[in-house]
Amino acid sequence: GQNIDQPTEMTATEGAIVQINCTYQTSGFNGLFWYQQHAGEAPTFLSYNVLDGLEEKGRFSSFLSRSKGYSYLLLKELQMKDSASYLCAVMDSNYQLIWGAGTKLIIKP
Amino acid sequence: GAVVSQHPSRVICKSGTSVKIECRSLDFQATTMFWYRQFPKKSLMLMATSNEGSKATYEQGVEKDKFLINHASLTLSTLTVTSAHPEDSSFYICSAGAGLEVSEQFFGPGTRLTVL
C-alpha cells in the first residue's frame, strides 16, 4: 500500500530552526510537495521536489532523497505566524497526490 | 500564481437538503479539478477527480450518487452534496491543475459545511 509518515506534532521556539521529516512508500514517484495549512484554511503551496537535493526558498528549504524515500522541510528564523500544520504529499505514478496526515507545528515565544 | 475560488465559503443547512459548492479557476483553464474532504485535525482525503467534459472518477468508499460532481467547463466544477446529513459536515476543498502532468495544484479557499 501507499504510505506517508510524518510526526503528528512538533514544538519549537520563536527565532529557532525546525526540521519536519516525511518518509514515503508510494506506487511510483512524480514529485514531493510540502504545503502549509492554517486552521480553517485551505493548504498553501510551499515547495516541490522531484530531484534529489535541497531546494531553498527564503526561510524555508526542502530536501529530498528518492533512494531513501525521505524528505524534510526546514524552517529557519521561526515566527509566530509559522504555527500551522505542514502537509507532505507525494504524487504517484498516476499523478495522484497521496497525503500525509500533517505535522502540527507549535511556536512558542 | 493561479487563483481558484470556491463558493460559498460557509454553509449551514438542514438535514435532508442538498448543497451545491462551486469551484472556479479564475485565470487559467483547469482540465482537471480535485475535490477533497477534510475532517478536523486530519489530512485531506481525495474524494474524486473531475475532468472537463467527462464523468468524475471517484475514490473508493465515496458515494457517487451522494456527492455529485459536474465539470461543465474548463473553469468550473461543482460538487453537490445530496440529502445532506450531519455526518456530511466537513471542510470541502477543491483544487485545480492545468493538466495531468501538473507539478502543482492550486487550492480553493475551502467550504465549511455544517448540517444540522
mmCIF file with all atom_site columns, C-alpha atoms in Angstrom:
data_model
loop_
_atom_site.group_PDB
_atom_site.id
_atom_site.type_symbol
_atom_site.label_atom_id
_atom_site.label_alt_id
_atom_site.label_comp_id
_atom_site.label_asym_id
_atom_site.label_entity_id
_atom_site.label_seq_id
_atom_site.pdbx_PDB_ins_code
_atom_site.Cartn_x
_atom_site.Cartn_y
_atom_site.Cartn_z
_atom_site.occupancy
_atom_site.B_iso_or_equiv
_atom_site.pdbx_formal_charge
_atom_site.auth_seq_id
_atom_site.auth_comp_id
_atom_site.auth_asym_id
_atom_site.auth_atom_id
_atom_site.pdbx_PDB_model_num
ATOM 1   C CA . GLY A 1 1   ? 0.000   0.000  0.000   1.00 0.00 ? 1   GLY A CA 1
ATOM 2   C CA . GLN A 1 2   ? 0.880   3.640  -0.166  1.00 0.00 ? 2   GLN A CA 1
ATOM 3   C CA . ASN A 1 3   ? 2.014   5.373  2.967   1.00 0.00 ? 3   ASN A CA 1
ATOM 4   C CA . ILE A 1 4   ? 3.223   8.808  4.013   1.00 0.00 ? 4   ILE A CA 1
ATOM 5   C CA . ASP A 1 5   ? 4.597   9.248  7.528   1.00 0.00 ? 5   ASP A CA 1
ATOM 6   C CA . GLN A 1 6   ? 5.294   12.478 9.342   1.00 0.00 ? 6   GLN A CA 1
ATOM 7   C CA . PRO A 1 7   ? 5.278   13.407 13.023  1.00 0.00 ? 7   PRO A CA 1
ATOM 8   C CA . THR A 1 8   ? 1.930   14.395 14.440  1.00 0.00 ? 8   THR A CA 1
ATOM 9   C CA . GLU A 1 9   ? 3.112   17.430 16.343  1.00 0.00 ? 9   GLU A CA 1
ATOM 10  C CA . MET A 1 10  ? 6.275   19.427 16.972  1.00 0.00 ? 10  MET A CA 1
ATOM 11  C CA . THR A 1 11  ? 7.080   22.376 19.197  1.00 0.00 ? 11  THR A CA 1
ATOM 12  C CA . ALA A 1 12  ? 9.765   24.976 18.572  1.00 0.00 ? 12  ALA A CA 1
ATOM 13  C CA . THR A 1 13  ? 10.814  28.386 19.852  1.00 0.00 ? 13  THR A CA 1
ATOM 14  C CA . GLU A 1 14  ? 10.442  31.662 18.003  1.00 0.00 ? 14  GLU A CA 1
ATOM 15  C CA . GLY A 1 15  ? 13.648  32.506 16.147  1.00 0.00 ? 15  GLY A CA 1
ATOM 16  C CA . ALA A 1 16  ? 14.871  28.910 16.133  1.00 0.00 ? 16  ALA A CA 1
ATOM 17  C CA . ILE A 1 17  ? 15.127  26.293 13.376  1.00 0.00 ? 17  ILE A CA 1
ATOM 18  C CA . VAL A 1 18  ? 12.892  23.246 12.997  1.00 0.00 ? 18  VAL A CA 1
ATOM 19  C CA . GLN A 1 19  ? 13.051  20.268 10.659  1.00 0.00 ? 19  GLN A CA 1
ATOM 20  C CA . ILE A 1 20  ? 9.909   18.335 9.787   1.00 0.00 ? 20  ILE A CA 1
ATOM 21  C CA . ASN A 1 21  ? 10.572  14.886 8.358   1.00 0.00 ? 21  ASN A CA 1
ATOM 22  C CA . CYS A 1 22  ? 8.484   12.892 5.914   1.00 0.00 ? 22  CYS A CA 1
ATOM 23  C CA . THR A 1 23  ? 9.021   9.318  4.757   1.00 0.00 ? 23  THR A CA 1
ATOM 24  C CA . TYR A 1 24  ? 7.027   7.738  1.983   1.00 0.00 ? 24  TYR A CA 1
ATOM 25  C CA . GLN A 1 25  ? 6.262   4.492  0.213   1.00 0.00 ? 25  GLN A CA 1
ATOM 26  C CA . THR A 1 26  ? 4.247   5.011  -2.954  1.00 0.00 ? 26  THR A CA 1
ATOM 27  C CA . SER A 1 27  ? 3.444   3.412  -6.277  1.00 0.00 ? 27  SER A CA 1
ATOM 28  C CA . GLY A 1 28  ? 5.781   5.454  -8.413  1.00 0.00 ? 28  GLY A CA 1
ATOM 29  C CA . PHE A 1 29  ? 7.069   8.937  -7.784  1.00 0.00 ? 29  PHE A CA 1
ATOM 30  C CA . ASN A 1 30  ? 6.400   12.167 -9.646  1.00 0.00 ? 30  ASN A CA 1
ATOM 31  C CA . GLY A 1 31  ? 7.455   14.632 -7.032  1.00 0.00 ? 31  GLY A CA 1
ATOM 32  C CA . LEU A 1 32  ? 7.000   15.543 -3.390  1.00 0.00 ? 32  LEU A CA 1
ATOM 33  C CA . PHE A 1 33  ? 5.154   18.596 -2.152  1.00 0.00 ? 33  PHE A CA 1
ATOM 34  C CA . TRP A 1 34  ? 5.063   20.493 1.097   1.00 0.00 ? 34  TRP A CA 1
ATOM 35  C CA . TYR A 1 35  ? 2.011   22.554 1.963   1.00 0.00 ? 35  TYR A CA 1
ATOM 36  C CA . GLN A 1 36  ? 1.255   24.836 4.883   1.00 0.00 ? 36  GLN A CA 1
ATOM 37  C CA . GLN A 1 37  ? -2.242  24.868 6.298   1.00 0.00 ? 37  GLN A CA 1
ATOM 38  C CA . HIS A 1 38  ? -3.539  27.227 8.947   1.00 0.00 ? 38  HIS A CA 1
ATOM 39  C CA . ALA A 1 39  ? -6.560  26.113 10.932  1.00 0.00 ? 39  ALA A CA 1
ATOM 40  C CA . GLY A 1 40  ? -9.768  26.538 8.961   1.00 0.00 ? 40  GLY A CA 1
ATOM 41  C CA . GLU A 1 41  ? -7.980  27.441 5.753   1.00 0.00 ? 41  GLU A CA 1
ATOM 42  C CA . ALA A 1 42  ? -7.006  25.599 2.597   1.00 0.00 ? 42  ALA A CA 1
ATOM 43  C CA . PRO A 1 43  ? -3.417  24.437 2.108   1.00 0.00 ? 43  PRO A CA 1
ATOM 44  C CA . THR A 1 44  ? -0.929  26.791 0.513   1.00 0.00 ? 44  THR A CA 1
ATOM 45  C CA . PHE A 1 45  ? 1.949   25.548 -1.601  1.00 0.00 ? 45  PHE A CA 1
ATOM 46  C CA . LEU A 1 46  ? 5.433   25.750 -0.108  1.00 0.00 ? 46  LEU A CA 1
ATOM 47  C CA . SER A 1 47  ? 7.727   23.592 -2.199  1.00 0.00 ? 47  SER A CA 1
ATOM 48  C CA . TYR A 1 48  ? 8.070   20.888 -4.819  1.00 0.00 ? 48  TYR A CA 1
ATOM 49  C CA . ASN A 1 49  ? 10.999  18.451 -5.115  1.00 0.00 ? 49  ASN A CA 1
ATOM 50  C CA . VAL A 1 50  ? 11.370  15.922 -7.908  1.00 0.00 ? 50  VAL A CA 1
ATOM 51  C CA . LEU A 1 51  ? 15.165  15.558 -7.935  1.00 0.00 ? 51  LEU A CA 1
ATOM 52  C CA . ASP A 1 52  ? 17.426  14.683 -5.023  1.00 0.00 ? 52  ASP A CA 1
ATOM 53  C CA . GLY A 1 53  ? 18.870  17.560 -3.096  1.00 0.00 ? 53  GLY A CA 1
ATOM 54  C CA . LEU A 1 54  ? 17.993  20.737 -1.308  1.00 0.00 ? 54  LEU A CA 1
ATOM 55  C CA . GLU A 1 55  ? 15.671  23.443 -2.603  1.00 0.00 ? 55  GLU A CA 1
ATOM 56  C CA . GLU A 1 56  ? 15.900  26.739 -0.751  1.00 0.00 ? 56  GLU A CA 1
ATOM 57  C CA . LYS A 1 57  ? 13.222  29.389 -0.802  1.00 0.00 ? 57  LYS A CA 1
ATOM 58  C CA . GLY A 1 58  ? 13.708  32.165 1.698   1.00 0.00 ? 58  GLY A CA 1
ATOM 59  C CA . ARG A 1 59  ? 13.311  30.916 5.252   1.00 0.00 ? 59  ARG A CA 1
ATOM 60  C CA . PHE A 1 60  ? 12.021  27.556 4.025   1.00 0.00 ? 60  PHE A CA 1
ATOM 61  C CA . SER A 1 61  ? 14.084  24.744 2.497   1.00 0.00 ? 61  SER A CA 1
ATOM 62  C CA . SER A 1 62  ? 13.024  21.290 1.371   1.00 0.00 ? 62  SER A CA 1
ATOM 63  C CA . PHE A 1 63  ? 15.233  18.259 0.891   1.00 0.00 ? 63  PHE A CA 1
ATOM 64  C CA . LEU A 1 64  ? 14.585  15.045 -0.998  1.00 0.00 ? 64  LEU A CA 1
ATOM 65  C CA . SER A 1 65  ? 16.284  11.650 -1.152  1.00 0.00 ? 65  SER A CA 1
ATOM 66  C CA . ARG A 1 66  ? 14.417  9.395  -3.554  1.00 0.00 ? 66  ARG A CA 1
ATOM 67  C CA . SER A 1 67  ? 16.539  6.340  -2.747  1.00 0.00 ? 67  SER A CA 1
ATOM 68  C CA . LYS A 1 68  ? 15.611  6.646  0.922   1.00 0.00 ? 68  LYS A CA 1
ATOM 69  C CA . GLY A 1 69  ? 12.012  7.688  0.367   1.00 0.00 ? 69  GLY A CA 1
ATOM 70  C CA . TYR A 1 70  ? 12.687  10.656 2.607   1.00 0.00 ? 70  TYR A CA 1
ATOM 71  C CA . SER A 1 71  ? 12.147  14.378 2.653   1.00 0.00 ? 71  SER A CA 1
ATOM 72  C CA . TYR A 1 72  ? 12.344  17.146 5.183   1.00 0.00 ? 72  TYR A CA 1
ATOM 73  C CA . LEU A 1 73  ? 11.101  20.701 5.407   1.00 0.00 ? 73  LEU A CA 1
ATOM 74  C CA . LEU A 1 74  ? 13.438  23.087 7.200   1.00 0.00 ? 74  LEU A CA 1
ATOM 75  C CA . LEU A 1 75  ? 12.068  26.298 8.652   1.00 0.00 ? 75  LEU A CA 1
ATOM 76  C CA . LYS A 1 76  ? 14.561  28.922 9.819   1.00 0.00 ? 76  LYS A CA 1
ATOM 77  C CA . GLU A 1 77  ? 14.127  32.053 11.924  1.00 0.00 ? 77  GLU A CA 1
ATOM 78  C CA . LEU A 1 78  ? 10.771  30.822 13.116  1.00 0.00 ? 78  LEU A CA 1
ATOM 79  C CA . GLN A 1 79  ? 8.000   33.353 13.515  1.00 0.00 ? 79  GLN A CA 1
ATOM 80  C CA . MET A 1 80  ? 4.769   33.007 15.444  1.00 0.00 ? 80  MET A CA 1
ATOM 81  C CA . LYS A 1 81  ? 2.842   33.059 12.160  1.00 0.00 ? 81  LYS A CA 1
ATOM 82  C CA . ASP A 1 82  ? 4.594   29.806 11.187  1.00 0.00 ? 82  ASP A CA 1
ATOM 83  C CA . SER A 1 83  ? 2.374   27.994 13.672  1.00 0.00 ? 83  SER A CA 1
ATOM 84  C CA . ALA A 1 84  ? 0.346   25.771 11.348  1.00 0.00 ? 84  ALA A CA 1
ATOM 85  C CA . SER A 1 85  ? 0.070   22.256 10.043  1.00 0.00 ? 85  SER A CA 1
ATOM 86  C CA . TYR A 1 86  ? 2.591   21.172 7.437   1.00 0.00 ? 86  TYR A CA 1
ATOM 87  C CA . LEU A 1 87  ? 1.436   18.569 4.962   1.00 0.00 ? 87  LEU A CA 1
ATOM 88  C CA . CYS A 1 88  ? 3.736   16.304 2.987   1.00 0.00 ? 88  CYS A CA 1
ATOM 89  C CA . ALA A 1 89  ? 2.257   14.907 -0.225  1.00 0.00 ? 89  ALA A CA 1
ATOM 90  C CA . VAL A 1 90  ? 3.705   12.638 -2.915  1.00 0.00 ? 90  VAL A CA 1
ATOM 91  C CA . MET A 1 91  ? 2.474   12.463 -6.494  1.00 0.00 ? 91  MET A CA 1
ATOM 92  C CA . ASP A 1 92  ? 2.379   8.818  -7.521  1.00 0.00 ? 92  ASP A CA 1
ATOM 93  C CA . SER A 1 93  ? 2.674   7.179  -10.932 1.00 0.00 ? 93  SER A CA 1
ATOM 94  C CA . ASN A 1 94  ? -0.957  8.092  -11.705 1.00 0.00 ? 94  ASN A CA 1
ATOM 95  C CA . TYR A 1 95  ? -0.220  11.741 -10.912 1.00 0.00 ? 95  TYR A CA 1
ATOM 96  C CA . GLN A 1 96  ? -2.432  11.474 -7.867  1.00 0.00 ? 96  GLN A CA 1
ATOM 97  C CA . LEU A 1 97  ? -1.416  13.209 -4.651  1.00 0.00 ? 97  LEU A CA 1
ATOM 98  C CA . ILE A 1 98  ? -1.000  10.938 -1.651  1.00 0.00 ? 98  ILE A CA 1
ATOM 99  C CA . TRP A 1 99  ? -1.216  12.990 1.522   1.00 0.00 ? 99  TRP A CA 1
ATOM 100 C CA . GLY A 1 100 ? 0.425   12.611 4.881   1.00 0.00 ? 100 GLY A CA 1
ATOM 101 C CA . ALA A 1 101 ? -1.638  13.334 7.974   1.00 0.00 ? 101 ALA A CA 1
ATOM 102 C CA . GLY A 1 102 ? 0.213   16.583 8.568   1.00 0.00 ? 102 GLY A CA 1
ATOM 103 C CA . THR A 1 103 ? 2.514   17.851 11.306  1.00 0.00 ? 103 THR A CA 1
ATOM 104 C CA . LYS A 1 104 ? 1.119   20.448 13.649  1.00 0.00 ? 104 LYS A CA 1
ATOM 105 C CA . LEU A 1 105 ? 3.871   22.928 14.447  1.00 0.00 ? 105 LEU A CA 1
ATOM 106 C CA . ILE A 1 106 ? 3.531   24.949 17.636  1.00 0.00 ? 106 ILE A CA 1
ATOM 107 C CA . ILE A 1 107 ? 5.755   28.002 18.005  1.00 0.00 ? 107 ILE A CA 1
ATOM 108 C CA . LYS A 1 108 ? 6.410   29.292 21.491  1.00 0.00 ? 108 LYS A CA 1
ATOM 109 C CA . PRO A 1 109 ? 7.732   32.766 22.314  1.00 0.00 ? 109 PRO A CA 1
ATOM 110 C CA . GLY B 2 1   ? 0.137   32.478 -9.101  1.00 0.00 ? 1   GLY B CA 1
ATOM 111 C CA . ALA B 2 2   ? -3.075  30.910 -10.308 1.00 0.00 ? 2   ALA B CA 1
ATOM 112 C CA . VAL B 2 3   ? -6.257  31.670 -8.379  1.00 0.00 ? 3   VAL B CA 1
ATOM 113 C CA . VAL B 2 4   ? -9.011  29.232 -7.545  1.00 0.00 ? 4   VAL B CA 1
ATOM 114 C CA . SER B 2 5   ? -12.205 30.421 -5.901  1.00 0.00 ? 5   SER B CA 1
ATOM 115 C CA . GLN B 2 6   ? -14.837 28.471 -4.039  1.00 0.00 ? 6   GLN B CA 1
ATOM 116 C CA . HIS B 2 7   ? -18.380 29.446 -3.224  1.00 0.00 ? 7   HIS B CA 1
ATOM 117 C CA . PRO B 2 8   ? -19.871 29.509 -0.693  1.00 0.00 ? 8   PRO B CA 1
ATOM 118 C CA . SER B 2 9   ? -17.160 29.725 1.929   1.00 0.00 ? 9   SER B CA 1
ATOM 119 C CA . ARG B 2 10  ? -19.531 28.600 4.645   1.00 0.00 ? 10  ARG B CA 1
ATOM 120 C CA . VAL B 2 11  ? -22.965 26.993 4.563   1.00 0.00 ? 11  VAL B CA 1
ATOM 121 C CA . ILE B 2 12  ? -25.329 25.746 7.225   1.00 0.00 ? 12  ILE B CA 1
ATOM 122 C CA . CYS B 2 13  ? -28.246 23.617 6.104   1.00 0.00 ? 13  CYS B CA 1
ATOM 123 C CA . LYS B 2 14  ? -30.926 21.332 7.477   1.00 0.00 ? 14  LYS B CA 1
ATOM 124 C CA . SER B 2 15  ? -30.651 17.579 7.258   1.00 0.00 ? 15  SER B CA 1
ATOM 125 C CA . GLY B 2 16  ? -32.152 16.245 4.023   1.00 0.00 ? 16  GLY B CA 1
ATOM 126 C CA . THR B 2 17  ? -31.408 19.265 1.880   1.00 0.00 ? 17  THR B CA 1
ATOM 127 C CA . SER B 2 18  ? -28.903 19.432 -0.972  1.00 0.00 ? 18  SER B CA 1
ATOM 128 C CA . VAL B 2 19  ? -25.969 21.802 -1.097  1.00 0.00 ? 19  VAL B CA 1
ATOM 129 C CA . LYS B 2 20  ? -24.005 22.871 -4.163  1.00 0.00 ? 20  LYS B CA 1
ATOM 130 C CA . ILE B 2 21  ? -20.403 24.052 -3.921  1.00 0.00 ? 21  ILE B CA 1
ATOM 131 C CA . GLU B 2 22  ? -18.743 25.792 -6.849  1.00 0.00 ? 22  GLU B CA 1
ATOM 132 C CA . CYS B 2 23  ? -15.063 25.743 -7.702  1.00 0.00 ? 23  CYS B CA 1
ATOM 133 C CA . ARG B 2 24  ? -13.720 28.146 -10.306 1.00 0.00 ? 24  ARG B CA 1
ATOM 134 C CA . SER B 2 25  ? -10.281 28.681 -11.778 1.00 0.00 ? 25  SER B CA 1
ATOM 135 C CA . LEU B 2 26  ? -10.144 32.427 -12.301 1.00 0.00 ? 26  LEU B CA 1
ATOM 136 C CA . ASP B 2 27  ? -7.129  32.986 -14.517 1.00 0.00 ? 27  ASP B CA 1
ATOM 137 C CA . PHE B 2 28  ? -6.367  29.642 -16.121 1.00 0.00 ? 28  PHE B CA 1
ATOM 138 C CA . GLN B 2 29  ? -8.125  26.708 -17.711 1.00 0.00 ? 29  GLN B CA 1
ATOM 139 C CA . ALA B 2 30  ? -8.278  23.696 -15.454 1.00 0.00 ? 30  ALA B CA 1
ATOM 140 C CA . THR B 2 31  ? -8.517  20.445 -17.331 1.00 0.00 ? 31  THR B CA 1
ATOM 141 C CA . THR B 2 32  ? -8.577  18.580 -14.037 1.00 0.00 ? 32  THR B CA 1
ATOM 142 C CA . MET B 2 33  ? -10.135 19.529 -10.737 1.00 0.00 ? 33  MET B CA 1
ATOM 143 C CA . PHE B 2 34  ? -9.929  17.619 -7.500  1.00 0.00 ? 34  PHE B CA 1
ATOM 144 C CA . TRP B 2 35  ? -12.384 17.545 -4.628  1.00 0.00 ? 35  TRP B CA 1
ATOM 145 C CA . TYR B 2 36  ? -11.117 16.881 -1.117  1.00 0.00 ? 36  TYR B CA 1
ATOM 146 C CA . ARG B 2 37  ? -12.744 16.471 2.221   1.00 0.00 ? 37  ARG B CA 1
ATOM 147 C CA . GLN B 2 38  ? -11.001 17.242 5.468   1.00 0.00 ? 38  GLN B CA 1
ATOM 148 C CA . PHE B 2 39  ? -12.102 16.294 8.952   1.00 0.00 ? 39  PHE B CA 1
ATOM 149 C CA . PRO B 2 40  ? -10.874 18.285 11.956  1.00 0.00 ? 40  PRO B CA 1
ATOM 150 C CA . LYS B 2 41  ? -7.209  17.687 12.680  1.00 0.00 ? 41  LYS B CA 1
ATOM 151 C CA . LYS B 2 42  ? -6.974  15.239 9.790   1.00 0.00 ? 42  LYS B CA 1
ATOM 152 C CA . SER B 2 43  ? -5.304  15.407 6.420   1.00 0.00 ? 43  SER B CA 1
ATOM 153 C CA . LEU B 2 44  ? -7.038  15.871 3.121   1.00 0.00 ? 44  LEU B CA 1
ATOM 154 C CA . MET B 2 45  ? -8.985  12.950 1.730   1.00 0.00 ? 45  MET B CA 1
ATOM 155 C CA . LEU B 2 46  ? -9.360  12.879 -2.043  1.00 0.00 ? 46  LEU B CA 1
ATOM 156 C CA . MET B 2 47  ? -12.997 12.309 -2.928  1.00 0.00 ? 47  MET B CA 1
ATOM 157 C CA . ALA B 2 48  ? -12.917 12.472 -6.696  1.00 0.00 ? 48  ALA B CA 1
ATOM 158 C CA . THR B 2 49  ? -11.053 13.664 -9.742  1.00 0.00 ? 49  THR B CA 1
ATOM 159 C CA . SER B 2 50  ? -13.056 15.691 -12.200 1.00 0.00 ? 50  SER B CA 1
ATOM 160 C CA . ASN B 2 51  ? -12.106 16.065 -15.857 1.00 0.00 ? 51  ASN B CA 1
ATOM 161 C CA . GLU B 2 52  ? -13.843 18.594 -18.075 1.00 0.00 ? 52  GLU B CA 1
ATOM 162 C CA . GLY B 2 53  ? -16.470 17.022 -20.253 1.00 0.00 ? 53  GLY B CA 1
ATOM 163 C CA . SER B 2 54  ? -16.302 13.559 -18.749 1.00 0.00 ? 54  SER B CA 1
ATOM 164 C CA . LYS B 2 55  ? -17.537 11.720 -15.691 1.00 0.00 ? 55  LYS B CA 1
ATOM 165 C CA . ALA B 2 56  ? -15.706 12.167 -12.446 1.00 0.00 ? 56  ALA B CA 1
ATOM 166 C CA . THR B 2 57  ? -13.522 9.404  -11.075 1.00 0.00 ? 57  THR B CA 1
ATOM 167 C CA . TYR B 2 58  ? -14.485 8.659  -7.507  1.00 0.00 ? 58  TYR B CA 1
ATOM 168 C CA . GLU B 2 59  ? -12.204 7.251  -4.836  1.00 0.00 ? 59  GLU B CA 1
ATOM 169 C CA . GLN B 2 60  ? -13.098 4.004  -3.154  1.00 0.00 ? 60  GLN B CA 1
ATOM 170 C CA . GLY B 2 61  ? -15.707 4.472  -0.474  1.00 0.00 ? 61  GLY B CA 1
ATOM 171 C CA . VAL B 2 62  ? -17.086 7.748  -1.842  1.00 0.00 ? 62  VAL B CA 1
ATOM 172 C CA . GLU B 2 63  ? -20.744 7.515  -2.862  1.00 0.00 ? 63  GLU B CA 1
ATOM 173 C CA . LYS B 2 64  ? -21.093 8.954  -6.356  1.00 0.00 ? 64  LYS B CA 1
ATOM 174 C CA . ASP B 2 65  ? -24.863 9.286  -6.009  1.00 0.00 ? 65  ASP B CA 1
ATOM 175 C CA . LYS B 2 66  ? -24.463 11.322 -2.854  1.00 0.00 ? 66  LYS B CA 1
ATOM 176 C CA . PHE B 2 67  ? -21.609 13.540 -3.975  1.00 0.00 ? 67  PHE B CA 1
ATOM 177 C CA . LEU B 2 68  ? -22.482 14.667 -7.485  1.00 0.00 ? 68  LEU B CA 1
ATOM 178 C CA . ILE B 2 69  ? -19.674 16.269 -9.433  1.00 0.00 ? 69  ILE B CA 1
ATOM 179 C CA . ASN B 2 70  ? -20.093 18.227 -12.628 1.00 0.00 ? 70  ASN B CA 1
ATOM 180 C CA . HIS B 2 71  ? -17.187 19.715 -14.572 1.00 0.00 ? 71  HIS B CA 1
ATOM 181 C CA . ALA B 2 72  ? -19.121 21.603 -17.223 1.00 0.00 ? 72  ALA B CA 1
ATOM 182 C CA . SER B 2 73  ? -16.348 23.897 -18.403 1.00 0.00 ? 73  SER B CA 1
ATOM 183 C CA . LEU B 2 74  ? -12.606 24.375 -18.144 1.00 0.00 ? 74  LEU B CA 1
ATOM 184 C CA . THR B 2 75  ? -13.091 26.916 -15.366 1.00 0.00 ? 75  THR B CA 1
ATOM 185 C CA . LEU B 2 76  ? -15.945 25.478 -13.307 1.00 0.00 ? 76  LEU B CA 1
ATOM 186 C CA . SER B 2 77  ? -16.583 22.318 -11.338 1.00 0.00 ? 77  SER B CA 1
ATOM 187 C CA . THR B 2 78  ? -19.420 21.813 -8.884  1.00 0.00 ? 78  THR B CA 1
ATOM 188 C CA . LEU B 2 79  ? -19.881 19.402 -6.012  1.00 0.00 ? 79  LEU B CA 1
ATOM 189 C CA . THR B 2 80  ? -23.434 18.763 -4.859  1.00 0.00 ? 80  THR B CA 1
ATOM 190 C CA . VAL B 2 81  ? -23.967 17.043 -1.544  1.00 0.00 ? 81  VAL B CA 1
ATOM 191 C CA . THR B 2 82  ? -27.411 15.451 -1.912  1.00 0.00 ? 82  THR B CA 1
ATOM 192 C CA . SER B 2 83  ? -29.718 14.759 1.003   1.00 0.00 ? 83  SER B CA 1
ATOM 193 C CA . ALA B 2 84  ? -27.116 16.017 3.440   1.00 0.00 ? 84  ALA B CA 1
ATOM 194 C CA . HIS B 2 85  ? -26.842 14.516 6.904   1.00 0.00 ? 85  HIS B CA 1
ATOM 195 C CA . PRO B 2 86  ? -24.923 15.705 9.970   1.00 0.00 ? 86  PRO B CA 1
ATOM 196 C CA . GLU B 2 87  ? -22.107 13.259 9.228   1.00 0.00 ? 87  GLU B CA 1
ATOM 197 C CA . ASP B 2 88  ? -21.524 15.113 5.958   1.00 0.00 ? 88  ASP B CA 1
ATOM 198 C CA . SER B 2 89  ? -20.463 18.162 7.930   1.00 0.00 ? 89  SER B CA 1
ATOM 199 C CA . SER B 2 90  ? -16.883 18.802 6.955   1.00 0.00 ? 90  SER B CA 1
ATOM 200 C CA . PHE B 2 91  ? -14.441 21.127 5.231   1.00 0.00 ? 91  PHE B CA 1
ATOM 201 C CA . TYR B 2 92  ? -14.593 20.636 1.462   1.00 0.00 ? 92  TYR B CA 1
ATOM 202 C CA . ILE B 2 93  ? -11.686 21.870 -0.641  1.00 0.00 ? 93  ILE B CA 1
ATOM 203 C CA . CYS B 2 94  ? -11.230 21.883 -4.370  1.00 0.00 ? 94  CYS B CA 1
ATOM 204 C CA . SER B 2 95  ? -8.016  22.190 -6.290  1.00 0.00 ? 95  SER B CA 1
ATOM 205 C CA . ALA B 2 96  ? -7.267  22.677 -9.954  1.00 0.00 ? 96  ALA B CA 1
ATOM 206 C CA . GLY B 2 97  ? -4.459  21.712 -12.257 1.00 0.00 ? 97  GLY B CA 1
ATOM 207 C CA . ALA B 2 98  ? -3.712  22.714 -15.805 1.00 0.00 ? 98  ALA B CA 1
ATOM 208 C CA . GLY B 2 99  ? -3.071  19.157 -16.941 1.00 0.00 ? 99  GLY B CA 1
ATOM 209 C CA . LEU B 2 100 ? -2.439  15.607 -15.815 1.00 0.00 ? 100 LEU B CA 1
ATOM 210 C CA . GLU B 2 101 ? 1.301   16.096 -15.512 1.00 0.00 ? 101 GLU B CA 1
ATOM 211 C CA . VAL B 2 102 ? 0.930   19.027 -13.235 1.00 0.00 ? 102 VAL B CA 1
ATOM 212 C CA . SER B 2 103 ? 3.605   19.835 -10.706 1.00 0.00 ? 103 SER B CA 1
ATOM 213 C CA . GLU B 2 104 ? 1.358   21.979 -8.597  1.00 0.00 ? 104 GLU B CA 1
ATOM 214 C CA . GLN B 2 105 ? -2.282  22.013 -7.668  1.00 0.00 ? 105 GLN B CA 1
ATOM 215 C CA . PHE B 2 106 ? -3.900  25.308 -6.869  1.00 0.00 ? 106 PHE B CA 1
ATOM 216 C CA . PHE B 2 107 ? -6.284  25.131 -3.956  1.00 0.00 ? 107 PHE B CA 1
ATOM 217 C CA . GLY B 2 108 ? -9.518  26.962 -3.416  1.00 0.00 ? 108 GLY B CA 1
ATOM 218 C CA . PRO B 2 109 ? -10.162 28.520 -0.002  1.00 0.00 ? 109 PRO B CA 1
ATOM 219 C CA . GLY B 2 110 ? -12.476 25.719 1.080   1.00 0.00 ? 110 GLY B CA 1
ATOM 220 C CA . THR B 2 111 ? -16.135 25.474 2.068   1.00 0.00 ? 111 THR B CA 1
ATOM 221 C CA . ARG B 2 112 ? -17.208 24.736 5.632   1.00 0.00 ? 112 ARG B CA 1
ATOM 222 C CA . LEU B 2 113 ? -20.430 22.691 5.529   1.00 0.00 ? 113 LEU B CA 1
ATOM 223 C CA . THR B 2 114 ? -22.479 22.251 8.678   1.00 0.00 ? 114 THR B CA 1
ATOM 224 C CA . VAL B 2 115 ? -25.562 20.059 8.504   1.00 0.00 ? 115 VAL B CA 1
ATOM 225 C CA . LEU B 2 116 ? -27.976 20.446 11.400  1.00 0.00 ? 116 LEU B CA 1
#
